[in-house]
Amino acid sequence: MSQTKNFNLPDLGEGLPDATIVEWFVKEGDTIRLDEPLVSMETAKAVVEVPSPVSGRILKLSGAAGDIIPTGAVLASFELDPNLPQRADGQDTGHSHGHAAPAATPSTGQPAPAQANAVVASDEGGEIKDAGERDDAGTVVGAMQSSNTVHAEQAVAVGGVKAVPAVRAMARKLGVDLSRVRASGTDGAVTMADVKQAATDGTAKVGATPTAAAAPQAAQVSAPAPARVESPRAPMSAAGKPMRTQPPGVSAKGQPEQLKGVRRNMARVMADAHSKVVPTTLNDDADLHAWLPGNDVTARLVRAIVVACQKVPAMNAWFDGEALTRTLHAHVDVGIAVDTEEGLFVPALRNADMLDARGIREGVNRLREQVEARSIAASELSGYTISLSNFGMFAGRYATPVVVPPCVAIIGAGRARYQMTPVMGGVESHKVIPLSVTFDHRVATGGEAARFLRAMMDDLALAN
């Protein structure tokens, strides 16, 4: 009698509660070998390629592209093949965890009993069907060694196309057929730039027919102009709610859709911060009139934060609201808020107190590039001691940025402007930048926050 095995979704990050299916590399009935690519999953921090934990025939895949799977729920079921390589019993790679919490049923919102296929959200609408019993808690993910190494993956050939998971996810989102993209990467791999260029040119749309294959006779017959068709209203589910009719990765207007990946995590983090922190914000303008040409605004802001942290250590700290303990930091790791279409990332600029202006700029550029390529390690998205939101590069003067525990403070920099400033004997036009400092009043005083803001303003007033 053949042996079957369920494979549960492991923790692909650091305690992340779920992940979204981006793309299956196999289908039910296929035979897969140990450590071959099984599925690409998007978490709040990266797009991760999950290898097969066994060799054998695939009996069932839980969920389709776009579905959200809770950590610990069954991802796939296998019929083991004794003639193919298998991982030895007890051989672990560090990706194991306890059972997932029961998910709410789609129709009632009430807790449901543990299920084998616990898909918490689907792009197809309607109920998610249940499958067999959960008979195995195996959660070893191929040969992944730690949560920080899964992001530095090699391009894997699937369907004859070489690309890393993040590139495949972007292609799906932009509606680009990877098999028709001109690859410029190492060893013929498709890069993120290749996908974006193809999307811009419109040369590799999914489902498009190559122009060279068009029949000559078709050009001789002029088809009548199609009548204008009004966009149909979204079909309604049995529960009376509109259902998604577009493929995963495409935004649906006028229809409810599940938050996924980065935005899903952002919703959790912001709600948690709102429930815990007692925020207070101070605002003022820093005078930049003395600046010499060539000053880098972001580098100057980071340096001003470092100077202020050294003068007022209480703002460069972590606070544990449960234990009522405070940790002051001798170093300054600045979290740099990076806005993307997927949502908010806050990578850490490590040891900012040891960097000069050039080092800060290079570090910020590196972090932005890694965020855009979704190649940044999970360890780089946590552990900062204070954070900066330079929202003024888009618009806005003052803000009340959100302090995310365990940090105590966050600085917001608004859009620079010119204003008339009184000087001895008259007024002058000075360039100023609006600053907003939000701090957790449970642990920092108003005086400490004001002195911190004053220290930033004084440093920004210097020539360079």
PDB file of N, CA, C and O in Angstrom, residues 246-294:
ATOM      1  N   GLN A 246     -11.564  38.822 -11.926  1.00  0.00           N
ATOM      2  CA  GLN A 246     -10.292  38.993 -12.600  1.00  0.00           C
ATOM      3  C   GLN A 246      -9.264  38.052 -12.004  1.00  0.00           C
ATOM      4  O   GLN A 246      -9.408  37.589 -10.879  1.00  0.00           O
ATOM      5  N   PRO A 247      -8.201  37.741 -12.746  1.00  0.00           N
ATOM      6  CA  PRO A 247      -7.188  36.817 -12.229  1.00  0.00           C
ATOM      7  C   PRO A 247      -6.432  37.420 -11.065  1.00  0.00           C
ATOM      8  O   PRO A 247      -6.414  38.642 -10.880  1.00  0.00           O
ATOM      9  N   PRO A 248      -5.812  36.573 -10.232  1.00  0.00           N
ATOM     10  CA  PRO A 248      -5.039  37.076  -9.098  1.00  0.00           C
ATOM     11  C   PRO A 248      -3.970  38.054  -9.550  1.00  0.00           C
ATOM     12  O   PRO A 248      -3.378  37.918 -10.618  1.00  0.00           O
ATOM     13  N   GLY A 249      -3.701  39.039  -8.749  1.00  0.00           N
ATOM     14  CA  GLY A 249      -2.687  40.028  -9.074  1.00  0.00           C
ATOM     15  C   GLY A 249      -3.236  41.241  -9.778  1.00  0.00           C
ATOM     16  O   GLY A 249      -2.533  42.220  -9.980  1.00  0.00           O
ATOM     17  N   VAL A 250      -4.516  41.190 -10.189  1.00  0.00           N
ATOM     18  CA  VAL A 250      -5.145  42.326 -10.860  1.00  0.00           C
ATOM     19  C   VAL A 250      -6.108  42.989  -9.884  1.00  0.00           C
ATOM     20  O   VAL A 250      -6.953  42.325  -9.298  1.00  0.00           O
ATOM     21  N   SER A 251      -5.979  44.288  -9.713  1.00  0.00           N
ATOM     22  CA  SER A 251      -6.855  44.995  -8.782  1.00  0.00           C
ATOM     23  C   SER A 251      -8.275  45.024  -9.318  1.00  0.00           C
ATOM     24  O   SER A 251      -8.500  45.293 -10.501  1.00  0.00           O
ATOM     25  N   ALA A 252      -9.220  44.738  -8.465  1.00  0.00           N
ATOM     26  CA  ALA A 252     -10.626  44.739  -8.852  1.00  0.00           C
ATOM     27  C   ALA A 252     -11.304  45.939  -8.230  1.00  0.00           C
ATOM     28  O   ALA A 252     -11.350  46.065  -7.021  1.00  0.00           O
ATOM     29  N   LYS A 253     -11.827  46.834  -9.060  1.00  0.00           N
ATOM     30  CA  LYS A 253     -12.493  48.031  -8.556  1.00  0.00           C
ATOM     31  C   LYS A 253     -13.960  47.731  -8.289  1.00  0.00           C
ATOM     32  O   LYS A 253     -14.617  47.039  -9.058  1.00  0.00           O
ATOM     33  N   GLY A 254     -14.451  48.285  -7.185  1.00  0.00           N
ATOM     34  CA  GLY A 254     -15.834  48.093  -6.827  1.00  0.00           C
ATOM     35  C   GLY A 254     -16.136  46.751  -6.208  1.00  0.00           C
ATOM     36  O   GLY A 254     -17.293  46.411  -5.991  1.00  0.00           O
ATOM     37  N   GLN A 255     -15.095  45.956  -5.917  1.00  0.00           N
ATOM     38  CA  GLN A 255     -15.287  44.640  -5.343  1.00  0.00           C
ATOM     39  C   GLN A 255     -14.372  44.489  -4.126  1.00  0.00           C
ATOM     40  O   GLN A 255     -13.240  44.946  -4.148  1.00  0.00           O
ATOM     41  N   PRO A 256     -14.849  43.867  -3.058  1.00  0.00           N
ATOM     42  CA  PRO A 256     -13.966  43.622  -1.914  1.00  0.00           C
ATOM     43  C   PRO A 256     -12.890  42.613  -2.281  1.00  0.00           C
ATOM     44  O   PRO A 256     -13.176  41.629  -2.968  1.00  0.00           O
ATOM     45  N   GLU A 257     -11.681  42.852  -1.884  1.00  0.00           N
ATOM     46  CA  GLU A 257     -10.596  41.912  -2.134  1.00  0.00           C
ATOM     47  C   GLU A 257      -9.723  41.809  -0.895  1.00  0.00           C
ATOM     48  O   GLU A 257      -9.541  42.774  -0.154  1.00  0.00           O
ATOM     49  N   GLN A 258      -9.199  40.626  -0.687  1.00  0.00           N
ATOM     50  CA  GLN A 258      -8.366  40.371   0.471  1.00  0.00           C
ATOM     51  C   GLN A 258      -7.045  41.132   0.367  1.00  0.00           C
ATOM     52  O   GLN A 258      -6.425  41.181  -0.695  1.00  0.00           O
ATOM     53  N   LEU A 259      -6.612  41.745   1.479  1.00  0.00           N
ATOM     54  CA  LEU A 259      -5.270  42.296   1.531  1.00  0.00           C
ATOM     55  C   LEU A 259      -4.280  41.145   1.593  1.00  0.00           C
ATOM     56  O   LEU A 259      -4.519  40.163   2.300  1.00  0.00           O
ATOM     57  N   LYS A 260      -3.185  41.285   0.873  1.00  0.00           N
ATOM     58  CA  LYS A 260      -2.216  40.195   0.814  1.00  0.00           C
ATOM     59  C   LYS A 260      -0.802  40.722   0.967  1.00  0.00           C
ATOM     60  O   LYS A 260      -0.534  41.903   0.765  1.00  0.00           O
ATOM     61  N   GLY A 261       0.088  39.814   1.341  1.00  0.00           N
ATOM     62  CA  GLY A 261       1.496  40.140   1.397  1.00  0.00           C
ATOM     63  C   GLY A 261       1.811  41.308   2.308  1.00  0.00           C
ATOM     64  O   GLY A 261       1.443  41.340   3.483  1.00  0.00           O
ATOM     65  N   VAL A 262       2.492  42.301   1.746  1.00  0.00           N
ATOM     66  CA  VAL A 262       2.979  43.433   2.521  1.00  0.00           C
ATOM     67  C   VAL A 262       1.827  44.242   3.098  1.00  0.00           C
ATOM     68  O   VAL A 262       1.867  44.661   4.262  1.00  0.00           O
ATOM     69  N   ARG A 263       0.798  44.501   2.309  1.00  0.00           N
ATOM     70  CA  ARG A 263      -0.332  45.297   2.811  1.00  0.00           C
ATOM     71  C   ARG A 263      -1.070  44.569   3.935  1.00  0.00           C
ATOM     72  O   ARG A 263      -1.559  45.194   4.872  1.00  0.00           O
ATOM     73  N   ARG A 264      -1.156  43.271   3.843  1.00  0.00           N
ATOM     74  CA  ARG A 264      -1.817  42.495   4.894  1.00  0.00           C
ATOM     75  C   ARG A 264      -1.052  42.639   6.213  1.00  0.00           C
ATOM     76  O   ARG A 264      -1.644  42.836   7.270  1.00  0.00           O
ATOM     77  N   ASN A 265       0.274  42.533   6.128  1.00  0.00           N
ATOM     78  CA  ASN A 265       1.101  42.682   7.322  1.00  0.00           C
ATOM     79  C   ASN A 265       1.048  44.115   7.836  1.00  0.00           C
ATOM     80  O   ASN A 265       1.030  44.355   9.055  1.00  0.00           O
ATOM     81  N   MET A 266       1.026  45.093   6.932  1.00  0.00           N
ATOM     82  CA  MET A 266       0.951  46.498   7.333  1.00  0.00           C
ATOM     83  C   MET A 266      -0.325  46.750   8.133  1.00  0.00           C
ATOM     84  O   MET A 266      -0.308  47.470   9.142  1.00  0.00           O
ATOM     85  N   ALA A 267      -1.435  46.161   7.706  1.00  0.00           N
ATOM     86  CA  ALA A 267      -2.692  46.340   8.420  1.00  0.00           C
ATOM     87  C   ALA A 267      -2.584  45.808   9.849  1.00  0.00           C
ATOM     88  O   ALA A 267      -3.041  46.447  10.806  1.00  0.00           O
ATOM     89  N   ARG A 268      -1.954  44.653  10.001  1.00  0.00           N
ATOM     90  CA  ARG A 268      -1.796  44.071  11.336  1.00  0.00           C
ATOM     91  C   ARG A 268      -0.892  44.934  12.211  1.00  0.00           C
ATOM     92  O   ARG A 268      -1.190  45.202  13.379  1.00  0.00           O
ATOM     93  N   VAL A 269       0.253  45.350  11.637  1.00  0.00           N
ATOM     94  CA  VAL A 269       1.240  46.099  12.416  1.00  0.00           C
ATOM     95  C   VAL A 269       0.680  47.451  12.849  1.00  0.00           C
ATOM     96  O   VAL A 269       0.850  47.869  14.002  1.00  0.00           O
ATOM     97  N   MET A 270       0.004  48.150  11.943  1.00  0.00           N
ATOM     98  CA  MET A 270      -0.534  49.464  12.283  1.00  0.00           C
ATOM     99  C   MET A 270      -1.638  49.359  13.346  1.00  0.00           C
ATOM    100  O   MET A 270      -1.718  50.176  14.262  1.00  0.00           O
ATOM    101  N   ALA A 271      -2.496  48.344  13.222  1.00  0.00           N
ATOM    102  CA  ALA A 271      -3.551  48.167  14.214  1.00  0.00           C
ATOM    103  C   ALA A 271      -2.963  47.838  15.582  1.00  0.00           C
ATOM    104  O   ALA A 271      -3.426  48.339  16.616  1.00  0.00           O
ATOM    105  N   ASP A 272      -1.920  47.016  15.589  1.00  0.00           N
ATOM    106  CA  ASP A 272      -1.266  46.665  16.852  1.00  0.00           C
ATOM    107  C   ASP A 272      -0.624  47.891  17.488  1.00  0.00           C
ATOM    108  O   ASP A 272      -0.741  48.117  18.700  1.00  0.00           O
ATOM    109  N   ALA A 273       0.046  48.705  16.657  1.00  0.00           N
ATOM    110  CA  ALA A 273       0.685  49.916  17.179  1.00  0.00           C
ATOM    111  C   ALA A 273      -0.351  50.879  17.740  1.00  0.00           C
ATOM    112  O   ALA A 273      -0.151  51.487  18.798  1.00  0.00           O
ATOM    113  N   HIS A 274      -1.474  51.020  17.042  1.00  0.00           N
ATOM    114  CA  HIS A 274      -2.520  51.938  17.482  1.00  0.00           C
ATOM    115  C   HIS A 274      -3.098  51.523  18.840  1.00  0.00           C
ATOM    116  O   HIS A 274      -3.484  52.374  19.646  1.00  0.00           O
ATOM    117  N   SER A 275      -3.140  50.222  19.077  1.00  0.00           N
ATOM    118  CA  SER A 275      -3.732  49.732  20.322  1.00  0.00           C
ATOM    119  C   SER A 275      -2.777  49.811  21.507  1.00  0.00           C
ATOM    120  O   SER A 275      -3.213  49.733  22.653  1.00  0.00           O
ATOM    121  N   LYS A 276      -1.472  49.965  21.236  1.00  0.00           N
ATOM    122  CA  LYS A 276      -0.491  49.905  22.319  1.00  0.00           C
ATOM    123  C   LYS A 276       0.163  51.248  22.647  1.00  0.00           C
ATOM    124  O   LYS A 276       0.423  51.542  23.808  1.00  0.00           O
ATOM    125  N   VAL A 277       0.460  52.039  21.641  1.00  0.00           N
ATOM    126  CA  VAL A 277       1.266  53.249  21.841  1.00  0.00           C
ATOM    127  C   VAL A 277       0.378  54.426  22.259  1.00  0.00           C
ATOM    128  O   VAL A 277      -0.766  54.547  21.821  1.00  0.00           O
ATOM    129  N   VAL A 278       0.952  55.300  23.116  1.00  0.00           N
ATOM    130  CA  VAL A 278       0.298  56.570  23.458  1.00  0.00           C
ATOM    131  C   VAL A 278       1.066  57.661  22.695  1.00  0.00           C
ATOM    132  O   VAL A 278       2.056  58.198  23.182  1.00  0.00           O
ATOM    133  N   PRO A 279       0.649  57.991  21.461  1.00  0.00           N
ATOM    134  CA  PRO A 279       1.446  58.879  20.613  1.00  0.00           C
ATOM    135  C   PRO A 279       1.198  60.358  20.892  1.00  0.00           C
ATOM    136  O   PRO A 279       0.071  60.782  21.147  1.00  0.00           O
ATOM    137  N   THR A 280       2.266  61.121  20.830  1.00  0.00           N
ATOM    138  CA  THR A 280       2.192  62.580  20.903  1.00  0.00           C
ATOM    139  C   THR A 280       3.157  63.125  19.856  1.00  0.00           C
ATOM    140  O   THR A 280       4.247  62.591  19.681  1.00  0.00           O
ATOM    141  N   THR A 281       2.765  64.182  19.152  1.00  0.00           N
ATOM    142  CA  THR A 281       3.578  64.705  18.059  1.00  0.00           C
ATOM    143  C   THR A 281       3.930  66.165  18.281  1.00  0.00           C
ATOM    144  O   THR A 281       3.075  66.973  18.669  1.00  0.00           O
ATOM    145  N   LEU A 282       5.201  66.492  18.031  1.00  0.00           N
ATOM    146  CA  LEU A 282       5.676  67.876  18.028  1.00  0.00           C
ATOM    147  C   LEU A 282       6.067  68.248  16.611  1.00  0.00           C
ATOM    148  O   LEU A 282       6.618  67.431  15.873  1.00  0.00           O
ATOM    149  N   ASN A 283       5.802  69.500  16.211  1.00  0.00           N
ATOM    150  CA  ASN A 283       6.127  69.977  14.863  1.00  0.00           C
ATOM    151  C   ASN A 283       6.939  71.262  14.935  1.00  0.00           C
ATOM    152  O   ASN A 283       6.751  72.086  15.828  1.00  0.00           O
ATOM    153  N   ASP A 284       7.828  71.418  13.983  1.00  0.00           N
ATOM    154  CA  ASP A 284       8.566  72.673  13.828  1.00  0.00           C
ATOM    155  C   ASP A 284       9.247  72.657  12.470  1.00  0.00           C
ATOM    156  O   ASP A 284       9.235  71.637  11.759  1.00  0.00           O
ATOM    157  N   ASP A 285       9.839  73.807  12.096  1.00  0.00           N
ATOM    158  CA  ASP A 285      10.546  73.933  10.822  1.00  0.00           C
ATOM    159  C   ASP A 285      12.039  74.093  11.062  1.00  0.00           C
ATOM    160  O   ASP A 285      12.458  74.884  11.914  1.00  0.00           O
ATOM    161  N   ALA A 286      12.843  73.363  10.286  1.00  0.00           N
ATOM    162  CA  ALA A 286      14.294  73.513  10.335  1.00  0.00           C
ATOM    163  C   ALA A 286      14.725  74.451   9.216  1.00  0.00           C
ATOM    164  O   ALA A 286      14.319  74.277   8.055  1.00  0.00           O
ATOM    165  N   ASP A 287      15.536  75.436   9.556  1.00  0.00           N
ATOM    166  CA  ASP A 287      15.992  76.445   8.590  1.00  0.00           C
ATOM    167  C   ASP A 287      17.216  75.918   7.856  1.00  0.00           C
ATOM    168  O   ASP A 287      18.252  75.617   8.461  1.00  0.00           O
ATOM    169  N   LEU A 288      17.140  75.831   6.513  1.00  0.00           N
ATOM    170  CA  LEU A 288      18.226  75.298   5.690  1.00  0.00           C
ATOM    171  C   LEU A 288      18.964  76.398   4.933  1.00  0.00           C
ATOM    172  O   LEU A 288      19.718  76.108   3.999  1.00  0.00           O
ATOM    173  N   HIS A 289      18.793  77.646   5.348  1.00  0.00           N
ATOM    174  CA  HIS A 289      19.330  78.769   4.585  1.00  0.00           C
ATOM    175  C   HIS A 289      20.851  78.705   4.451  1.00  0.00           C
ATOM    176  O   HIS A 289      21.400  79.163   3.440  1.00  0.00           O
ATOM    177  N   ALA A 290      21.527  78.131   5.432  1.00  0.00           N
ATOM    178  CA  ALA A 290      22.993  78.105   5.417  1.00  0.00           C
ATOM    179  C   ALA A 290      23.560  76.965   4.584  1.00  0.00           C
ATOM    180  O   ALA A 290      24.784  76.884   4.397  1.00  0.00           O
ATOM    181  N   TRP A 291      22.728  76.096   4.056  1.00  0.00           N
ATOM    182  CA  TRP A 291      23.236  74.933   3.323  1.00  0.00           C
ATOM    183  C   TRP A 291      24.041  75.350   2.091  1.00  0.00           C
ATOM    184  O   TRP A 291      23.663  76.254   1.341  1.00  0.00           O
ATOM    185  N   LEU A 292      25.158  74.658   1.896  1.00  0.00           N
ATOM    186  CA  LEU A 292      25.957  74.843   0.699  1.00  0.00           C
ATOM    187  C   LEU A 292      25.456  73.914  -0.402  1.00  0.00           C
ATOM    188  O   LEU A 292      24.805  72.904  -0.111  1.00  0.00           O
ATOM    189  N   PRO A 293      25.734  74.200  -1.661  1.00  0.00           N
ATOM    190  CA  PRO A 293      25.288  73.319  -2.749  1.00  0.00           C
ATOM    191  C   PRO A 293      25.825  71.903  -2.569  1.00  0.00           C
ATOM    192  O   PRO A 293      26.948  71.708  -2.091  1.00  0.00           O
ATOM    193  N   GLY A 294      25.030  70.916  -2.971  1.00  0.00           N
ATOM    194  CA  GLY A 294      25.474  69.528  -2.925  1.00  0.00           C
ATOM    195  C   GLY A 294      25.036  68.755  -1.699  1.00  0.00           C
ATOM    196  O   GLY A 294      25.365  67.570  -1.569  1.00  0.00           O
TER     197      GLY A 294
END
